[in-house]
Coordinates of C-alpha atoms and ligand atoms in Angstrom, one line a residue:
M12 CA 0.0 0.0 0.0
L13 CA 2.8 2.3 0.9
V14 CA 4.4 1.6 -2.5
S15 CA 1.2 2.4 -4.4
L16 CA 0.7 5.6 -2.3
C17 CA 4.2 6.7 -3.2
L18 CA 3.7 5.9 -6.8
L19 CA 0.4 7.9 -6.9
A20 CA 2.1 10.7 -5.1
A21 CA 4.8 10.7 -7.8
L22 CA 2.1 11.6 -10.3
I23 CA 2.3 15.1 -9.0
E24 CA 4.5 16.9 -11.4
V25 CA 7.8 18.4 -10.3
K26 CA 8.2 21.6 -12.2
A27 CA 11.3 22.0 -14.2
A28 CA 11.4 25.6 -13.3
D29 CA 14.6 26.4 -15.2
F30 CA 13.5 24.9 -18.4
N31 CA 10.6 26.0 -20.5
G32 CA 8.8 23.8 -22.9
E33 CA 10.2 25.3 -26.1
D34 CA 13.8 24.9 -25.0
Y35 CA 13.2 21.3 -24.0
W36 CA 12.1 20.3 -27.4
L37 CA 15.2 21.7 -29.0
L38 CA 17.3 19.0 -27.2
P39 CA 18.0 16.1 -29.6
R40 CA 15.9 13.1 -28.8
L41 CA 17.6 11.0 -26.2
F42 CA 16.4 7.5 -27.3
D43 CA 15.6 6.4 -30.8
L44 CA 15.0 3.1 -32.4
D45 CA 14.6 2.1 -36.0
N46 CA 12.4 -0.9 -36.9
Y47 CA 14.4 -4.0 -35.9
D48 CA 12.5 -6.7 -37.7
E49 CA 12.1 -4.8 -41.0
C50 CA 15.8 -3.9 -41.0
L51 CA 17.0 -7.4 -40.4
S52 CA 14.6 -9.0 -42.9
H53 CA 16.9 -7.8 -45.7
P54 CA 19.8 -10.2 -46.6
D55 CA 22.3 -7.4 -46.0
G56 CA 20.5 -5.9 -43.1
L57 CA 22.7 -4.5 -40.2
Y58 CA 21.3 -3.2 -36.9
C59 CA 23.4 -1.6 -34.2
L60 CA 22.6 -0.3 -30.8
G61 CA 24.9 2.0 -28.8
S62 CA 25.4 5.4 -27.2
F63 CA 27.3 8.4 -28.5
H64 CA 28.8 11.4 -26.7
L65 CA 28.0 14.7 -28.5
T66 CA 30.4 17.7 -28.5
P67 CA 30.0 20.9 -30.4
A68 CA 31.8 21.1 -33.8
E69 CA 31.8 24.9 -33.7
Q70 CA 31.2 27.6 -31.0
P71 CA 28.8 29.1 -30.1
N72 CA 26.3 26.2 -30.2
H73 CA 23.0 27.1 -28.6
V74 CA 21.6 23.6 -28.6
Y75 CA 24.7 22.2 -27.0
D76 CA 24.6 24.8 -24.3
L77 CA 21.0 23.9 -23.6
M78 CA 22.0 20.2 -23.4
T79 CA 24.8 20.8 -20.9
N80 CA 22.6 23.2 -18.9
Y81 CA 19.8 20.7 -18.8
S82 CA 22.1 17.9 -17.7
K83 CA 23.5 19.7 -14.6
E84 CA 20.9 18.3 -12.3
L85 CA 21.7 14.7 -11.2
Y86 CA 18.1 13.6 -11.4
R87 CA 18.2 14.3 -15.2
F88 CA 19.7 12.3 -18.0
N89 CA 23.0 13.4 -19.4
R90 CA 21.7 14.9 -22.6
T91 CA 25.0 15.0 -24.3
V92 CA 24.9 11.2 -24.5
I93 CA 22.4 10.0 -27.0
R94 CA 21.3 6.3 -27.3
R95 CA 20.5 4.9 -30.7
G96 CA 19.3 1.7 -32.3
W97 CA 19.8 2.2 -35.9
C98 CA 19.3 0.2 -39.1
V99 CA 22.8 0.9 -40.3
S100 CA 22.3 -0.8 -43.7
V101 CA 19.7 1.7 -44.6
R102 CA 21.4 4.8 -43.3
E103 CA 24.9 4.0 -44.7
S104 CA 25.8 2.1 -47.9
N105 CA 29.5 1.3 -47.6
V106 CA 29.2 -2.5 -47.1
T107 CA 33.0 -3.0 -47.2
A108 CA 33.6 -1.2 -43.8
E109 CA 33.4 -2.8 -40.4
P110 CA 29.9 -2.7 -38.8
M111 CA 31.1 -0.6 -35.9
N112 CA 32.7 2.0 -38.3
R113 CA 29.5 2.1 -40.3
F114 CA 27.5 2.8 -37.1
E115 CA 29.9 5.6 -36.2
H116 CA 29.7 7.0 -39.6
C117 CA 25.9 7.2 -39.3
A118 CA 26.2 9.1 -36.1
A119 CA 28.8 11.4 -37.5
E120 CA 26.5 12.3 -40.4
W121 CA 23.6 12.8 -38.0
A122 CA 25.6 15.0 -35.7
R123 CA 27.1 17.1 -38.6
S124 CA 23.6 18.3 -39.5
R125 CA 23.4 19.7 -36.0
R126 CA 26.9 21.2 -36.0
M127 CA 28.2 18.6 -33.5
R128 CA 30.6 15.7 -33.4
A129 CA 29.6 12.2 -32.1
R130 CA 32.0 9.8 -30.4
L131 CA 30.9 6.2 -29.8
L132 CA 30.8 5.7 -26.0
R133 CA 29.5 2.2 -25.8
L134 CA 28.5 -0.3 -28.5
E135 CA 25.9 -2.7 -27.2
Y136 CA 25.8 -4.9 -30.3
C137 CA 25.7 -5.0 -34.1
K138 CA 23.6 -7.7 -35.6
S139 CA 23.3 -8.8 -39.2
H140 CA 20.7 -10.7 -41.0
S141 CA 22.6 -13.9 -40.7
D142 CA 23.2 -13.5 -36.9
V143 CA 19.5 -13.4 -36.4
H144 CA 18.3 -15.9 -38.9
A145 CA 20.9 -18.6 -38.5
T146 CA 19.6 -21.6 -36.4
R147 CA 22.1 -22.3 -33.7
S148 CA 22.1 -25.9 -32.3
P149 CA 22.2 -26.1 -28.5
D150 CA 25.6 -26.1 -26.9
K151 CA 26.8 -28.3 -24.0
S152 CA 25.5 -26.1 -21.2
E153 CA 22.1 -25.7 -22.9
L154 CA 21.8 -29.4 -23.3
A155 CA 22.8 -29.9 -19.7
F156 CA 20.1 -27.6 -18.6
L157 CA 17.5 -29.5 -20.6
I158 CA 18.7 -32.8 -19.2
A159 CA 18.4 -31.4 -15.7
I160 CA 14.8 -30.3 -16.3
A161 CA 14.0 -33.7 -17.9
A162 CA 15.5 -35.5 -14.9
I163 CA 13.5 -33.4 -12.4
I164 CA 10.2 -34.0 -14.3
L165 CA 11.0 -37.7 -14.5
L166 CA 11.8 -38.0 -10.8
N167 CA 8.6 -36.2 -9.9
A168 CA 6.5 -38.4 -12.2
A169 CA 8.0 -41.6 -11.1
S170 CA 7.8 -40.7 -7.4
T171 CA 4.2 -39.6 -7.7
A172 CA 3.3 -42.8 -9.5
Y173 CA 5.0 -44.8 -6.8
D174 CA 3.2 -42.8 -4.1
Y175 CA -0.1 -43.4 -5.7
A176 CA 0.5 -47.1 -6.3
T177 CA 1.5 -47.7 -2.7
R178 CA -1.0 -45.4 -1.0
N179 CA -2.5 -48.2 1.1
N180 CA 0.7 -50.2 1.4
E181 CA 2.2 -50.5 4.9
K182 CA 5.7 -51.4 3.5
K183 CA 6.0 -48.3 1.4
I184 CA 9.5 -46.9 1.2
A185 CA 9.2 -43.3 2.3
L186 CA 12.4 -42.2 0.6
L187 CA 11.0 -43.1 -2.8
A188 CA 7.9 -41.0 -2.2
T189 CA 9.7 -37.8 -1.3
W190 CA 9.4 -36.5 -4.9
S191 CA 5.7 -37.1 -5.0
V192 CA 3.9 -34.0 -6.2
V193 CA 0.8 -34.8 -4.3
A194 CA 2.5 -35.4 -1.0
N195 CA 4.6 -32.2 -1.4
W196 CA 1.5 -30.2 -2.3
R197 CA -0.1 -31.5 0.9
Q198 CA 2.9 -30.4 2.9
L199 CA 3.0 -27.0 1.3
V200 CA -0.6 -26.1 2.2
E201 CA -0.3 -27.6 5.7
P202 CA -1.2 -25.0 8.3
Y203 CA 1.7 -23.4 10.1
K204 CA 2.3 -25.2 13.3
S205 CA 4.7 -23.7 15.8
Q206 CA 4.4 -22.8 19.4
Q207 CA 5.4 -19.3 18.6
K208 CA 2.3 -17.6 17.2
S209 CA 4.1 -14.3 17.2
L210 CA 6.6 -15.5 14.6
Q211 CA 3.7 -16.1 12.3
V212 CA 3.6 -12.3 11.7
V213 CA 6.9 -12.7 9.9
H214 CA 5.3 -14.6 7.0
G215 CA 2.9 -11.8 6.2
I216 CA 5.6 -9.2 6.3
K217 CA 7.8 -11.4 4.2
V218 CA 5.2 -11.8 1.4
I219 CA 4.4 -8.1 1.3
A220 CA 8.1 -7.2 1.2
C221 CA 8.7 -9.7 -1.7
A222 CA 5.8 -8.3 -3.7
C223 CA 7.1 -4.8 -3.2
I224 CA 10.6 -5.9 -4.3
C225 CA 9.1 -7.4 -7.5
I226 CA 7.3 -4.1 -8.3
V227 CA 10.3 -1.9 -7.6
H228 CA 12.7 -4.2 -9.6
S229 CA 10.3 -4.2 -12.6
A230 CA 10.3 -0.4 -12.4
I231 CA 14.1 -0.3 -12.4
L232 CA 14.2 -2.7 -15.3
L233 CA 11.7 -0.6 -17.2
Y234 CA 13.9 2.4 -16.6
S235 CA 17.0 0.6 -17.9
L236 CA 15.4 0.3 -21.3
F237 CA 14.9 3.0 -24.0
L238 CA 12.3 5.4 -22.8
Y239 CA 9.7 7.1 -24.9
E240 CA 9.7 10.2 -22.8
P241 CA 12.7 10.4 -20.4
R242 CA 11.2 13.3 -18.5
E243 CA 8.7 10.8 -17.0
M244 CA 11.5 9.0 -15.3
E245 CA 13.3 12.2 -14.2
Q246 CA 10.0 13.4 -12.6
V247 CA 9.7 10.2 -10.6
I248 CA 13.3 10.3 -9.4
A249 CA 13.1 14.0 -8.5
N250 CA 9.9 13.8 -6.6
P251 CA 10.6 14.0 -2.9
L252 CA 7.8 11.6 -2.1
T253 CA 9.4 8.7 -4.0
M254 CA 12.4 9.0 -1.7
T255 CA 10.8 6.3 0.5
I256 CA 11.2 3.9 -2.4
Q257 CA 14.6 5.0 -3.6
N258 CA 15.8 4.7 0.0
S259 CA 14.0 1.4 0.7
T260 CA 16.9 -0.9 -0.4
T261 CA 17.6 -1.1 3.3
V262 CA 14.5 -3.3 3.7
V263 CA 16.3 -6.2 2.1
H264 CA 18.8 -6.3 5.0
M265 CA 15.9 -6.9 7.3
F266 CA 15.7 -10.4 5.8
I267 CA 19.3 -10.9 7.1
V268 CA 18.4 -9.7 10.5
L269 CA 15.5 -12.1 10.5
S270 CA 17.5 -15.0 9.2
S271 CA 20.3 -14.6 11.8
F272 CA 17.6 -14.1 14.5
L273 CA 16.1 -17.4 13.5
T274 CA 19.4 -19.1 13.5
A275 CA 20.2 -18.0 17.1
H276 CA 16.6 -18.7 18.2
N277 CA 16.6 -22.2 16.8
L278 CA 20.0 -23.1 18.1
L279 CA 19.4 -21.8 21.6
R280 CA 16.0 -23.3 21.9
S281 CA 17.2 -26.9 21.3
D282 CA 18.1 -28.5 24.6
K283 CA 20.8 -30.6 23.1
Q284 CA 24.4 -29.2 23.3
F285 CA 25.2 -28.0 19.8
G286 CA 28.7 -28.6 18.5
F287 CA 30.4 -28.9 15.2
G288 CA 28.1 -31.7 14.1
T289 CA 25.0 -29.6 14.5
F290 CA 26.7 -26.8 12.6
L291 CA 27.6 -29.0 9.6
R292 CA 24.1 -30.4 9.6
L293 CA 22.5 -26.9 9.6
L294 CA 24.9 -25.9 6.8
A295 CA 24.1 -29.0 4.7
K296 CA 20.4 -28.4 5.2
R297 CA 20.6 -24.8 4.1
I298 CA 22.7 -25.6 1.0
I299 CA 20.3 -28.4 0.0
R300 CA 17.4 -26.0 0.3
L301 CA 18.9 -23.1 -1.5
S302 CA 21.2 -24.6 -4.2
P303 CA 18.9 -26.5 -6.5
V304 CA 16.5 -23.6 -7.1
C305 CA 19.3 -21.0 -7.4
L306 CA 21.4 -23.0 -9.8
L307 CA 18.4 -23.9 -11.9
V308 CA 17.5 -20.2 -12.3
I309 CA 21.1 -19.2 -13.0
G310 CA 21.4 -22.1 -15.3
F311 CA 18.4 -21.0 -17.2
A312 CA 19.6 -17.4 -17.3
G313 CA 23.0 -18.6 -18.6
T314 CA 21.6 -20.8 -21.3
W315 CA 18.1 -20.5 -22.7
W316 CA 17.1 -17.0 -21.5
P317 CA 18.5 -15.1 -24.5
R318 CA 16.6 -17.3 -26.8
V319 CA 13.2 -16.7 -25.2
S320 CA 12.6 -13.5 -27.1
D321 CA 14.0 -10.9 -29.5
G322 CA 13.8 -7.3 -30.2
P323 CA 16.1 -4.2 -30.6
L324 CA 16.6 -3.9 -26.8
W325 CA 16.6 -7.6 -26.0
P326 CA 20.3 -8.4 -26.8
A327 CA 21.5 -5.4 -24.8
A328 CA 19.2 -6.2 -21.8
V329 CA 19.8 -9.9 -21.6
A330 CA 22.8 -11.1 -23.5
E331 CA 25.4 -9.4 -21.2
Q332 CA 23.7 -10.7 -18.0
S333 CA 23.4 -14.1 -19.5
K334 CA 27.1 -14.2 -20.4
I335 CA 28.0 -13.3 -16.8
C336 CA 25.6 -16.0 -15.5
R337 CA 27.5 -18.5 -17.5
E338 CA 30.9 -17.3 -16.4
K339 CA 30.0 -17.0 -12.7
F340 CA 28.0 -20.1 -12.5
W341 CA 30.6 -21.8 -10.3
S342 CA 30.8 -18.9 -7.9
H343 CA 27.0 -19.0 -7.5
A344 CA 27.3 -22.7 -6.8
L345 CA 29.8 -21.9 -4.0
F346 CA 27.8 -19.0 -2.7
I347 CA 30.6 -16.5 -3.2
N348 CA 29.3 -14.7 -6.3
N349 CA 29.4 -11.4 -4.3
L350 CA 33.1 -11.8 -3.6
V351 CA 34.3 -13.0 -7.1
E352 CA 34.3 -10.2 -9.5
P353 CA 31.7 -8.2 -7.5
D354 CA 31.3 -5.6 -10.2
K355 CA 29.7 -8.0 -12.6
F356 CA 26.4 -9.3 -11.6
C357 CA 24.2 -12.0 -13.1
L358 CA 20.6 -11.3 -12.1
L359 CA 21.0 -8.4 -9.7
P360 CA 18.9 -9.9 -6.8
T361 CA 21.0 -13.1 -6.5
W362 CA 23.6 -11.3 -4.4
Y363 CA 21.2 -11.8 -1.5
I364 CA 21.5 -15.6 -1.4
A365 CA 25.3 -15.4 -1.2
V366 CA 25.2 -12.9 1.6
D367 CA 22.5 -14.8 3.4
M368 CA 24.6 -18.0 3.3
Q369 CA 27.8 -16.2 4.5
M370 CA 25.9 -14.5 7.3
S371 CA 24.1 -17.6 8.5
I372 CA 27.5 -19.5 8.7
L373 CA 28.8 -16.6 10.8
A374 CA 25.7 -16.5 12.9
A375 CA 25.9 -20.2 13.7
I376 CA 29.6 -20.0 14.6
L377 CA 29.1 -16.9 16.8
T378 CA 26.1 -18.5 18.5
M379 CA 28.2 -21.6 19.2
I380 CA 31.1 -19.6 20.6
L381 CA 28.9 -17.3 22.7
A382 CA 27.0 -20.2 24.2
K383 CA 29.9 -20.5 26.7
F384 CA 29.2 -16.9 28.0
S385 CA 25.5 -17.5 28.5
K386 CA 24.1 -14.2 29.8
K387 CA 27.1 -12.2 29.0
A388 CA 26.5 -12.9 25.3
V389 CA 24.2 -9.9 24.8
P390 CA 26.7 -7.2 25.9
I391 CA 29.4 -8.9 23.8
L392 CA 27.1 -8.8 20.8
V393 CA 26.3 -5.2 21.3
I394 CA 30.0 -4.4 21.4
L395 CA 30.5 -6.5 18.2
F396 CA 27.5 -4.6 16.6
I397 CA 29.1 -1.2 17.3
G398 CA 32.5 -2.6 16.1
A399 CA 30.9 -3.7 12.8
I400 CA 29.4 -0.3 12.2
V401 CA 32.7 1.4 12.9
L402 CA 34.4 -1.1 10.5
N403 CA 32.0 -0.2 7.8
A404 CA 32.4 3.5 8.4
G405 CA 36.1 3.1 8.1
L406 CA 36.0 1.0 5.0
A407 CA 33.4 3.4 3.4
Y408 CA 35.7 6.4 4.2
I409 CA 38.8 4.8 2.8
H410 CA 37.3 3.5 -0.4
E411 CA 34.8 6.3 -0.9
W412 CA 31.9 3.9 -0.8
K413 CA 28.5 5.5 -0.5
S414 CA 25.1 4.5 0.6
M415 CA 22.5 3.6 -2.0
L416 CA 20.9 7.0 -1.4
Y417 CA 23.8 8.8 -3.3
F418 CA 23.6 6.8 -6.5
A419 CA 20.0 5.5 -6.6
T420 CA 18.9 9.1 -7.0
V421 CA 21.1 9.7 -10.1
T422 CA 19.0 9.0 -13.1
E423 CA 21.9 7.8 -15.3
N424 CA 22.9 5.2 -12.7
V425 CA 19.5 3.7 -12.5
H426 CA 19.3 3.6 -16.3
T427 CA 22.6 1.7 -16.5
L428 CA 21.5 -0.6 -13.7
F429 CA 24.4 0.7 -11.5
R430 CA 27.1 -0.5 -13.9
D431 CA 30.5 0.8 -12.9
I432 CA 29.4 1.8 -9.4
P433 CA 31.9 0.2 -7.0
S434 CA 29.7 1.0 -3.9
L435 CA 27.2 -1.5 -5.1
G436 CA 29.3 -4.5 -5.6
H437 CA 31.9 -3.8 -2.9
F438 CA 29.7 -2.4 -0.2
Y439 CA 26.0 -2.8 -0.6
M440 CA 26.2 -6.5 -1.6
S441 CA 29.3 -7.4 0.4
P442 CA 29.4 -9.6 3.5
W443 CA 30.9 -6.7 5.6
G444 CA 28.0 -4.4 4.6
S445 CA 25.6 -6.9 6.1
L446 CA 27.6 -7.7 9.2
P447 CA 25.7 -5.2 11.4
A448 CA 22.4 -6.7 10.3
C449 CA 23.6 -10.2 11.1
I450 CA 24.8 -9.2 14.6
A451 CA 21.7 -7.3 15.3
G452 CA 19.6 -10.4 14.5
L453 CA 21.8 -12.5 16.8
T454 CA 21.5 -9.9 19.6
V455 CA 17.7 -10.0 19.4
G456 CA 17.8 -13.8 19.3
H457 CA 19.9 -13.9 22.5
L458 CA 17.9 -11.2 24.2
V459 CA 14.6 -13.1 23.6
H460 CA 16.2 -16.3 24.8
F461 CA 17.5 -14.9 28.1
T462 CA 14.5 -12.7 28.9
E463 CA 11.8 -15.3 28.1
G464 CA 11.1 -16.0 31.7
E465 CA 10.7 -12.3 32.7
T466 CA 7.5 -10.4 32.4
L467 CA 7.8 -8.4 29.2
G468 CA 4.3 -7.2 29.6
N469 CA 4.1 -5.1 32.7
T470 CA 1.9 -2.0 32.3
H471 CA 4.7 0.5 32.0
K472 CA 6.5 -1.4 29.3
R473 CA 3.2 -2.1 27.6
R474 CA 2.5 1.5 27.3
L475 CA 5.9 2.2 25.9
H476 CA 5.5 -0.6 23.3
K477 CA 2.1 0.8 22.3
L478 CA 3.6 4.2 21.9
F479 CA 6.3 2.8 19.7
Y480 CA 3.9 0.7 17.8
I481 CA 2.0 3.8 16.8
L482 CA 5.1 5.8 16.0
C483 CA 7.1 3.2 14.1
I484 CA 5.6 3.8 10.7
P485 CA 6.0 7.6 10.8
I486 CA 9.6 7.1 12.1
L487 CA 10.5 4.7 9.3
V488 CA 8.9 6.8 6.6
G489 CA 10.4 9.9 8.1
W490 CA 13.9 8.4 8.2
S491 CA 13.8 7.5 4.5
M492 CA 12.3 10.9 3.6
L493 CA 15.2 12.5 5.3
G494 CA 17.2 11.2 2.4
N495 CA 15.9 14.2 0.5
Y496 CA 17.9 16.4 2.8
F497 CA 20.9 14.1 3.3
Q498 CA 21.6 13.6 -0.5
H499 CA 22.8 17.1 -0.7
I500 CA 25.4 16.8 2.0
R501 CA 28.6 15.6 0.3
H502 CA 31.2 15.9 3.0
P503 CA 33.2 12.6 2.8
I504 CA 33.0 12.1 6.6
F505 CA 29.3 12.5 6.6
V506 CA 28.9 10.3 3.5
A507 CA 30.9 7.5 5.2
A508 CA 29.1 7.8 8.5
Y509 CA 25.8 7.8 6.8
A510 CA 26.7 4.7 4.7
A511 CA 27.6 2.8 7.9
L512 CA 24.7 4.1 10.2
E513 CA 21.8 4.4 7.8
R514 CA 20.9 0.7 7.6
S515 CA 21.6 0.0 11.2
F516 CA 19.3 2.7 12.3
F517 CA 16.6 1.4 10.0
Q518 CA 17.1 -2.1 11.3
I519 CA 16.9 -1.2 14.9
M520 CA 13.7 0.6 14.3
C521 CA 12.3 -2.3 12.4
I522 CA 13.3 -4.7 15.2
L523 CA 11.7 -2.6 17.8
A524 CA 8.6 -2.4 15.7
C525 CA 8.5 -6.1 15.3
I526 CA 8.9 -6.6 19.1
A527 CA 6.1 -4.1 19.8
L528 CA 3.9 -5.8 17.2
A529 CA 4.5 -9.3 18.7
I530 CA 3.8 -8.1 22.3
I531 CA 0.8 -5.9 21.6
N532 CA -0.9 -8.7 19.6
N533 CA -3.8 -6.7 18.4
L534 CA -6.0 -6.7 15.3
S535 CA -3.4 -6.0 12.7
L536 CA -1.6 -9.0 14.0
H537 CA -4.6 -11.2 13.2
A538 CA -4.5 -10.0 9.6
F539 CA -1.0 -11.5 9.4
T540 CA -2.1 -14.9 10.8
W541 CA -4.0 -15.7 7.7
R542 CA -3.0 -19.2 6.4
G543 CA -2.3 -17.9 2.9
W544 CA 0.6 -15.8 4.1
H545 CA 2.4 -18.9 5.2
L546 CA 1.9 -20.7 1.9
L547 CA 3.1 -17.6 -0.1
A548 CA 6.0 -17.0 2.3
Q549 CA 7.3 -20.5 1.4
L550 CA 7.6 -19.4 -2.2
S551 CA 9.9 -16.5 -1.3
L552 CA 13.1 -18.1 -2.4
P553 CA 12.1 -18.9 -5.9
V554 CA 10.2 -15.6 -6.2
M555 CA 13.3 -13.6 -5.3
Q556 CA 15.3 -15.7 -7.9
I557 CA 13.1 -15.6 -10.9
H558 CA 11.2 -12.3 -10.8
W559 CA 14.2 -10.5 -12.5
C560 CA 14.2 -12.8 -15.5
I561 CA 10.4 -12.7 -15.8
A562 CA 10.2 -8.9 -15.6
L563 CA 12.8 -8.7 -18.4
V564 CA 10.9 -11.2 -20.5
I565 CA 7.8 -9.1 -20.2
I566 CA 9.3 -5.8 -21.1
G567 CA 12.6 -6.5 -22.8
Q568 CA 11.1 -7.5 -26.1
S569 CA 9.6 -4.1 -26.7
P570 CA 10.1 -3.1 -30.3
Q571 CA 9.9 0.6 -29.5
P572 CA 11.0 2.9 -26.6
V573 CA 8.8 2.2 -23.7
A574 CA 6.5 4.6 -21.9
A575 CA 7.6 4.7 -18.2
S576 CA 5.2 7.0 -16.4
V577 CA 4.0 5.9 -13.0
L578 CA 0.8 4.4 -14.4
N579 CA 2.9 2.2 -16.8
I580 CA 5.0 0.9 -13.9
L581 CA 2.2 -0.6 -12.0
P582 CA 0.8 -2.9 -14.7
V583 CA 4.3 -4.2 -15.4
G584 CA 4.9 -4.8 -11.7
V585 CA 1.6 -6.6 -11.3
T586 CA 2.1 -8.7 -14.4
T587 CA 5.5 -9.7 -13.1
I588 CA 4.0 -10.8 -9.9
C589 CA 1.2 -12.7 -11.7
F590 CA 3.8 -14.7 -13.7
T591 CA 6.3 -15.0 -10.9
Y592 CA 4.2 -16.6 -8.2
P593 CA 2.8 -19.6 -10.3
L594 CA 6.3 -20.3 -11.6
A595 CA 7.7 -20.1 -8.1
L596 CA 5.0 -22.5 -6.9
L597 CA 6.2 -25.0 -9.6
L598 CA 9.8 -24.6 -8.6
T599 CA 9.0 -25.0 -4.9
L600 CA 6.8 -28.0 -5.5
L601 CA 8.9 -29.8 -8.1
V602 CA 12.4 -28.9 -6.9
E603 CA 12.9 -27.2 -3.5
L604 CA 10.5 -29.3 -1.4
P605 CA 11.5 -32.7 -2.8
M606 CA 15.2 -32.0 -2.3
K607 CA 14.6 -30.8 1.2
R608 CA 12.5 -33.8 2.1
T609 CA 14.9 -36.2 0.6
F610 CA 17.8 -34.9 2.5
D611 CA 15.8 -34.5 5.7
F612 CA 15.2 -38.1 5.3
I613 CA 18.9 -39.0 4.8
L614 CA 20.2 -36.7 7.5
R615 CA 17.7 -37.7 10.0
Ligands
NAG19 C1 23.4 28.0 -19.5 O1 23.7 28.3 -18.1 C2 24.6 29.4 -18.0 C3 24.9 29.7 -16.6 O2 24.2 28.9 -15.7 C4 24.0 30.7 -18.7 O3 24.9 31.7 -18.6 C5 23.7 30.3 -20.1 O4 23.0 31.4 -20.7 C6 22.8 29.1 -20.2 N1 22.7 28.8 -21.6 C7 21.5 28.5 -22.2 C8 21.5 28.3 -23.6 O5 20.5 28.6 -21.6
NAG20 C1 27.9 13.4 -19.7 O1 28.6 12.3 -20.3 C2 29.9 12.6 -20.8 C3 30.5 11.3 -21.4 O2 30.5 10.3 -20.5 C4 30.8 13.2 -19.7 O3 32.0 13.5 -20.3 C5 30.1 14.4 -19.1 O4 30.9 14.9 -18.0 C6 28.7 14.0 -18.6 N1 28.1 15.2 -18.2 C7 27.5 15.3 -17.0 C8 26.8 16.6 -16.7 O5 27.5 14.4 -16.2
NAG21 C1 34.3 2.2 -47.4 O1 35.0 1.8 -46.2 C2 36.3 1.4 -46.4 C3 36.9 0.9 -45.1 O2 36.7 1.8 -44.0 C4 37.1 2.5 -47.0 O3 38.4 2.1 -47.3 C5 36.4 3.0 -48.3 O4 37.1 4.1 -48.8 C6 35.0 3.3 -48.1 N1 34.3 3.6 -49.3 C7 33.6 4.7 -49.5 C8 33.0 4.9 -50.9 O5 33.4 5.5 -48.7

């Protein structure tokens, strides 16, 4: 709801006070696409996509001055860089020259008529008729992916048949029925059974957060394509009310808090002494649960994804990512994709799985070590938490890493999907960046464990919780809105401190809100205890993995620049969700659950 409110609010136009309508239309068009299919239908057709930097060929150049003046604001596109998808074979007739030189020649001709020079900044691709129309037989990786899919379907079919045939048989071998679709479906829709009703709230929050992430990511992907009217995007980014969304990337780290909280909670709750054996078993369980789905999605992205569709924007949007998925497949398998070549990402959201794995290993180790200190564990963790923040502040200061706020509000960065921004790969997605979140989760886990016997609910504290419960939404929204003010402070010490503190502050507020929510146990809590939340929450892992691919399949084949006004974003987001959840259900049912059940059975 918050997202849709913000999106609606973004409809309010931000006036470009310094630019009147007439001047704006003198600027050369930023994005332009020739007809891709028509161009490549000719035997000697050649289509190229890339960006050019324009400079004036002679002074004074009124239009060029306008372009630079317009681009001064960070929330605007750099108008001296134009993006073009051109049918080179129609615009230029020298067939002996290299495709790239022909493309450059077209741009030079185009620029000359405007008394400017054009320099090729980035060539996305050049495709000829034969590139598109040749049938390519599947290579080894593509065949391997098909075999994996076939094996999964076969296993499911065989196991379901076995389950059905032996449904009244006492001597049925349980291991052979773990891949049964019927049994897994039954397990999926089973009501949530746990002593901790308060933890049930988590499911609802998780589902809503996942849906919001899908919508925001599809908006970002839409913005990374060619836009019909770039001003629409600039308006959204400049609108102070959308700061809550631009500054909401912190929310993802709440999942890490939650995950390390649950690790501590589960480990401490079990009466058995936990040692190295428990640790290994936990690790194995986690890997078994995460690996198959993740690798299947990365495998798909690295092999068949580019073949799903085509269009002038498709190769640029998908081919590069697909190539990286192929190259980095092994690092995804080892959960170190955020450490190996962190500047290259295959499916942006997959960093989370790696960080989650690294943090849960750390959480388990820390919990084991701190078990010796019993009650002293909490103060130790608080000290570690502060230490982690200081470490991040130091690292951010040395390497000039910034918080997302400073680059998510720059239109050009969003358009290039944060390519060449070290802060993203080296800080936002790094294990050290998530260290405070992990320790915060552990601290809460220990706190809950050691204060369980005490009365949390005496009247004074109750009132305090109630007060915080009422205040938490305004505080969280207010904090992210403050970004509007902070983004203009560029002092390096402030930037580093903000990078380190911003997320931790948000996390602490969220944790307090969750505690208040769990203790107050009022009406809004009951809304979250709906059974459906639990079912949908179980699909979170595949949803987070595949929504990026799906959103790009939906919008990436567009033959023309896309309209990206606020009202265009919502349908794309909703369509993405509508396709993502059923597919996620299939992945959970056919891959994740069977794997988990098989290994639960073996490790028992
Ligand atoms: C661009 O901005 C400068 C200073 O801000 C101003 O002097 C100049 O007239 C502007 N040029 C145009 C074409 O608006
Ligand atoms: C626009 O892009 C060009 C080429 O990358 C760069 O040289 C220039 O500084 C940029 N202008 C602004 C205002 O960022
Ligand atoms: C075509 O391109 C080639 C290679 O760049 C060049 O040598 C040749 O002179 C060009 N022909 C014409 C007619 O421009």
